[in-house]
Coordinates of C-alpha atoms in Angstrom, one line a residue:
M9 CA 200.3 98.5 135.2
R10 CA 202.8 101.3 135.6
L11 CA 206.0 99.4 134.6
H12 CA 206.1 97.1 131.6
V13 CA 209.4 95.2 131.2
V14 CA 209.8 93.7 127.7
T15 CA 212.3 90.8 127.1
G16 CA 212.8 88.2 124.5
K17 CA 215.5 86.1 122.7
G18 CA 217.7 88.1 120.3
G19 CA 216.1 88.4 116.9
T20 CA 212.5 88.2 118.1
G21 CA 211.8 91.9 117.7
K22 CA 211.9 92.7 121.4
T23 CA 212.7 96.4 120.9
T24 CA 210.1 96.8 118.2
V25 CA 207.4 95.3 120.4
A26 CA 208.5 97.5 123.3
A27 CA 208.2 100.6 121.1
A28 CA 204.8 99.5 119.8
L29 CA 203.6 98.8 123.3
A30 CA 204.7 102.3 124.4
L31 CA 202.7 103.8 121.6
A32 CA 199.6 101.7 122.5
L33 CA 199.8 102.7 126.1
A34 CA 200.2 106.4 125.3
S35 CA 197.1 106.5 123.1
G36 CA 194.2 108.5 124.4
G37 CA 196.2 111.3 125.9
R38 CA 198.6 109.4 128.2
K39 CA 202.3 110.1 128.7
V40 CA 204.6 107.1 128.5
L41 CA 208.4 106.8 128.9
L42 CA 210.3 104.1 126.8
V43 CA 213.6 103.2 128.3
E44 CA 216.5 101.5 126.7
V45 CA 219.2 99.9 128.9
E46 CA 221.5 98.0 126.4
G47 CA 223.1 101.0 124.7
R48 CA 222.2 99.9 121.2
Q49 CA 220.2 103.1 120.2
G50 CA 217.6 100.8 118.8
I51 CA 214.8 103.1 119.9
A52 CA 216.3 106.0 118.0
Q53 CA 216.4 103.9 114.8
L54 CA 212.8 102.8 115.1
F55 CA 211.5 106.3 115.6
D56 CA 213.8 107.7 112.9
C57 CA 215.4 110.2 115.2
P58 CA 219.0 111.1 116.1
P59 CA 220.8 109.0 118.8
L60 CA 219.3 109.6 122.2
P61 CA 221.3 111.4 124.8
Y62 CA 221.1 110.6 128.5
E63 CA 217.9 112.6 128.9
E64 CA 214.2 112.1 128.3
R65 CA 213.0 113.3 124.9
K66 CA 209.7 113.2 123.1
V67 CA 210.0 110.8 120.1
A68 CA 206.4 110.2 119.0
V69 CA 202.8 111.4 119.2
A70 CA 200.4 108.5 120.1
P71 CA 197.1 107.8 118.4
D72 CA 194.2 109.9 119.8
G73 CA 196.6 112.1 121.6
G74 CA 199.3 111.3 124.1
A75 CA 203.0 111.1 123.7
V76 CA 206.0 108.7 123.9
Y77 CA 209.2 109.9 125.5
A78 CA 212.4 107.9 125.3
L79 CA 215.5 107.6 127.4
A80 CA 218.7 105.7 126.5
I81 CA 220.4 105.0 129.9
D82 CA 224.1 105.5 129.7
T83 CA 225.7 103.4 132.5
E84 CA 228.5 105.9 133.1
E85 CA 226.2 108.9 133.3
A86 CA 223.8 107.0 135.5
L87 CA 226.6 106.0 137.9
L88 CA 227.8 109.6 138.1
E89 CA 224.2 110.7 138.9
Y90 CA 224.0 107.9 141.5
L91 CA 227.3 109.0 143.1
E92 CA 226.1 112.6 143.3
M93 CA 222.7 111.6 144.7
F94 CA 224.0 109.4 147.5
Y95 CA 227.6 110.4 148.1
N96 CA 227.9 114.0 146.6
L97 CA 230.8 112.6 144.5
R98 CA 229.9 113.6 141.0
R99 CA 233.2 115.6 140.5
A100 CA 235.2 112.8 141.9
G101 CA 233.3 110.3 139.7
K102 CA 234.2 112.3 136.6
A103 CA 237.8 112.1 137.5
L104 CA 237.5 108.3 137.9
T105 CA 236.0 107.9 134.5
R106 CA 239.2 109.4 132.9
F107 CA 241.1 106.5 134.5
G108 CA 238.6 103.8 133.4
V109 CA 237.8 103.0 137.1
I110 CA 234.0 103.1 136.5
D111 CA 234.2 100.6 133.7
F112 CA 236.4 98.4 135.8
V113 CA 234.0 98.5 138.8
T114 CA 230.9 97.7 136.7
T115 CA 232.8 94.9 135.0
I116 CA 233.9 93.2 138.2
A117 CA 230.6 93.9 139.9
P118 CA 227.9 93.6 137.2
G119 CA 225.2 93.5 139.9
L120 CA 226.0 97.2 140.6
R121 CA 225.5 98.0 136.9
D122 CA 222.1 96.3 137.0
V123 CA 221.1 98.2 140.1
I124 CA 221.9 101.5 138.4
L125 CA 220.0 100.6 135.2
T126 CA 216.9 99.3 136.9
G127 CA 217.1 102.1 139.5
K128 CA 216.9 104.8 137.0
T129 CA 213.8 103.1 135.5
G130 CA 212.3 102.7 138.9
E131 CA 212.9 106.4 139.7
A132 CA 210.9 107.3 136.5
V133 CA 208.0 105.1 137.7
R134 CA 208.0 106.7 141.2
R135 CA 208.4 110.3 140.0
N136 CA 205.4 112.5 140.7
H137 CA 204.3 116.1 140.1
K138 CA 203.9 118.4 143.1
D139 CA 200.2 117.5 143.2
G140 CA 201.0 113.8 143.5
R141 CA 200.1 112.8 140.0
P142 CA 202.6 110.5 138.3
V143 CA 204.8 112.3 135.7
Y144 CA 204.4 109.2 133.4
D145 CA 201.3 107.1 133.2
A146 CA 203.4 104.1 132.3
V147 CA 207.1 103.2 131.8
V148 CA 208.2 100.6 129.2
M149 CA 211.7 99.1 129.6
D150 CA 213.4 97.5 126.6
A151 CA 215.2 95.0 128.8
P152 CA 218.1 92.5 128.2
P153 CA 217.4 89.2 126.5
T154 CA 215.4 86.4 128.1
G155 CA 218.5 84.4 129.2
R156 CA 219.6 87.2 131.5
I157 CA 216.3 88.8 132.5
A158 CA 215.8 87.0 135.9
R159 CA 219.3 87.9 137.1
F160 CA 219.0 91.5 135.7
L161 CA 215.7 92.1 137.6
N162 CA 216.6 90.3 140.8
V163 CA 219.0 93.0 141.9
N164 CA 218.7 92.2 145.6
T165 CA 220.4 88.8 144.9
E166 CA 223.0 90.5 142.7
V167 CA 224.1 93.0 145.3
S168 CA 224.0 90.7 148.3
G169 CA 227.7 90.1 148.0
L170 CA 228.4 93.8 147.5
A171 CA 226.6 95.5 150.3
K172 CA 224.6 94.3 153.3
M173 CA 223.6 97.8 154.3
G174 CA 224.1 101.4 153.3
P175 CA 223.0 103.4 150.2
I176 CA 223.6 100.6 147.7
R177 CA 221.6 98.1 149.6
N178 CA 218.8 100.7 150.3
H179 CA 218.7 101.6 146.6
A180 CA 218.5 97.9 145.7
D181 CA 215.6 97.4 148.1
T182 CA 213.8 100.4 146.6
V183 CA 214.3 99.0 143.1
M184 CA 212.9 95.6 144.2
R185 CA 209.8 97.2 145.7
V186 CA 209.0 98.6 142.3
I187 CA 209.8 95.5 140.4
R188 CA 207.8 93.2 142.7
S189 CA 204.9 95.6 142.8
P190 CA 201.5 94.4 141.4
E191 CA 201.8 97.4 139.0
T192 CA 204.8 95.8 137.3
A193 CA 204.6 93.1 134.5
V194 CA 207.4 91.4 132.6
H195 CA 206.4 90.6 129.1
F196 CA 208.0 88.0 126.8
V197 CA 208.4 88.4 123.0
T198 CA 208.8 85.2 121.0
L199 CA 208.6 83.8 117.5
L200 CA 206.8 80.6 116.7
E201 CA 210.1 78.8 116.5
E202 CA 211.5 76.1 118.8
M203 CA 214.4 78.0 120.4
P204 CA 212.6 81.3 121.1
V205 CA 209.6 79.5 122.5
Q206 CA 211.8 77.3 124.7
E207 CA 213.6 80.4 126.0
T208 CA 210.3 82.0 126.7
L209 CA 209.1 78.9 128.7
D210 CA 212.4 78.8 130.6
G211 CA 212.3 82.5 131.3
I212 CA 208.8 82.5 132.7
T213 CA 209.7 79.6 135.0
A214 CA 212.8 81.5 136.2
L215 CA 210.8 84.6 137.0
Q216 CA 208.2 82.6 138.8
E217 CA 210.8 80.8 140.9
S218 CA 212.3 84.2 141.8
G219 CA 208.9 85.6 142.7
L220 CA 209.0 88.2 139.9
P221 CA 205.8 89.3 138.1
V222 CA 205.1 87.8 134.7
G223 CA 202.9 89.6 132.2
G224 CA 201.9 88.4 128.8
V225 CA 203.5 86.7 125.8
F226 CA 203.8 88.6 122.5
V227 CA 204.0 86.3 119.5
N228 CA 205.7 88.4 117.0
M229 CA 205.8 88.1 113.1
E230 CA 203.2 85.5 112.9
Q231 CA 202.5 84.5 109.3
P232 CA 199.0 83.1 108.5
P233 CA 198.7 80.1 106.2
A234 CA 198.7 81.2 102.5
L235 CA 197.0 77.9 101.4
P236 CA 193.8 76.1 102.5
S237 CA 194.3 73.2 104.9
E238 CA 193.8 70.5 102.2
Y239 CA 196.5 72.0 100.0
L240 CA 198.9 72.4 102.9
S241 CA 198.5 68.7 103.7
A242 CA 199.1 67.8 100.0
A243 CA 202.1 70.1 99.8
A244 CA 203.7 68.6 103.0
D245 CA 203.3 65.1 101.6
G246 CA 204.6 66.1 98.1
G247 CA 201.2 65.3 96.7
L248 CA 200.4 68.6 94.8
D249 CA 199.3 68.1 91.2
L250 CA 202.2 69.4 89.1
D251 CA 200.1 69.3 85.9
E252 CA 197.4 71.4 87.6
I253 CA 200.0 74.0 88.8
T254 CA 201.6 74.0 85.3
V255 CA 198.2 74.9 83.8
G256 CA 197.8 77.7 86.2
V257 CA 201.3 79.0 85.4
K258 CA 200.5 79.1 81.7
A259 CA 197.1 80.8 82.4
A260 CA 199.1 83.5 84.2
G261 CA 200.9 84.2 80.9
L262 CA 204.2 82.4 81.9
E263 CA 204.3 80.0 79.0
N264 CA 208.1 79.7 78.9
H265 CA 209.6 77.2 81.4
A266 CA 206.1 76.6 82.9
A267 CA 206.9 73.1 84.1
E268 CA 210.1 74.3 85.8
I269 CA 208.2 77.2 87.5
A270 CA 205.5 74.7 88.6
R271 CA 208.2 72.5 90.3
G272 CA 209.6 75.6 92.0
L273 CA 206.2 76.6 93.3
A274 CA 205.5 73.1 94.6
A275 CA 208.8 73.2 96.5
E276 CA 207.9 76.6 98.0
A277 CA 204.5 75.3 99.0
A278 CA 206.2 72.3 100.7
E279 CA 208.4 74.7 102.7
H280 CA 205.4 76.8 103.6
A281 CA 203.5 73.8 104.8
E282 CA 206.5 72.8 107.0
R283 CA 206.7 76.3 108.4
T284 CA 202.9 76.4 109.1
A285 CA 203.1 73.0 110.9
L286 CA 206.0 74.3 113.0
Q287 CA 204.0 77.4 114.0
E288 CA 201.1 75.2 115.1
R289 CA 203.3 72.9 117.2
E290 CA 204.9 75.9 118.9
K291 CA 201.4 77.5 119.5
E292 CA 200.4 74.3 121.3
R293 CA 203.5 74.6 123.5
L294 CA 202.6 78.2 124.4
G295 CA 199.0 77.1 125.0
T296 CA 200.2 75.4 128.2
L297 CA 201.0 78.8 129.7
R298 CA 198.5 80.6 131.9
Q299 CA 199.7 84.0 130.8
P300 CA 197.7 85.9 128.1
R301 CA 199.0 85.7 124.6
Y302 CA 199.0 88.5 122.0
D303 CA 199.6 87.8 118.3
L304 CA 201.4 90.4 116.2
P305 CA 201.6 90.1 112.4
K306 CA 204.7 90.1 110.2
L307 CA 204.8 93.6 108.6
A308 CA 204.8 93.2 104.9
D309 CA 206.9 96.3 104.3
G310 CA 209.3 95.8 107.2
V311 CA 209.6 97.7 110.4
D312 CA 209.2 101.5 110.0
L313 CA 207.4 104.2 111.9
A314 CA 204.1 103.4 110.1
G315 CA 204.6 99.7 111.0
L316 CA 205.0 100.6 114.6
Y317 CA 201.6 102.3 114.6
D318 CA 200.1 99.2 113.0
L319 CA 201.5 97.0 115.7
A320 CA 200.3 99.5 118.4
E321 CA 196.8 99.2 117.0
A322 CA 197.0 95.4 117.1
I323 CA 198.2 95.5 120.7
R324 CA 195.3 97.8 121.7
D325 CA 192.7 95.7 119.8
Q326 CA 193.8 92.6 121.8
G327 CA 193.5 94.5 125.1
A328 CA 197.2 94.4 125.9
A329 CA 197.2 98.2 126.5

């Protein structure tokens, strides 16, 4: 795969997984570009570096050699670049920005904005050295959320009302050739919760109906059961032995308020059992998919640069990169 598009419902860790996937793909001496299209500077925060300008910059060294470069696509700069490339109008475009015309145009014609964003990513995929070798071994796009992904990627449909021919239409056709290529995959990030899983299922269906390539499903922040199955069942039914828990609390040196602490622990165990049962139900729903599934753990210390490398290792171990 040359282009990896990563999407997911907000709050599922989409940007984190995209960054970890880029690290995993770059391991072993490869060069990978990580692209952000939403203007949130999430990549810079993850890699603990200053806000990214509209240029490709190295942000990390991958395990066993290799490097990750990052690009935060600025819609206005990308449009100016587009006007210069196809119409030789960069100077005029800069004048238009002072009057807010570009913001106005991309607001009333959002399909044009998507063509520009996906087009810049597609150009990075197609870019070669003089000897024909690709500049980047892979490109990872941190894409918009699941609910918008099919429309965002299906740029031909979006520009059909804007242009039937000419540079915009030709550009859209070029973008679609990259997106529909067998070297492209759209990956979904989800949590084992009802709404993210449902959006993942709906998003995969929407892509398939549009003829767009679906990759894998990354289950993020999975939490393994902290109790054996028999205790989980008892906790879910409210059947834990409070006297036994109280004895354990006292044995741990917490003599004061031992009974109260035991009741609190039993309540936490019941919540954990409910959460575990929910995870299993959502796993079964994901099990109906034909796409490969990759399970990523919840990071105990939160998401930092060291955590990204841990997630990249988990991705490599499961054969996703």
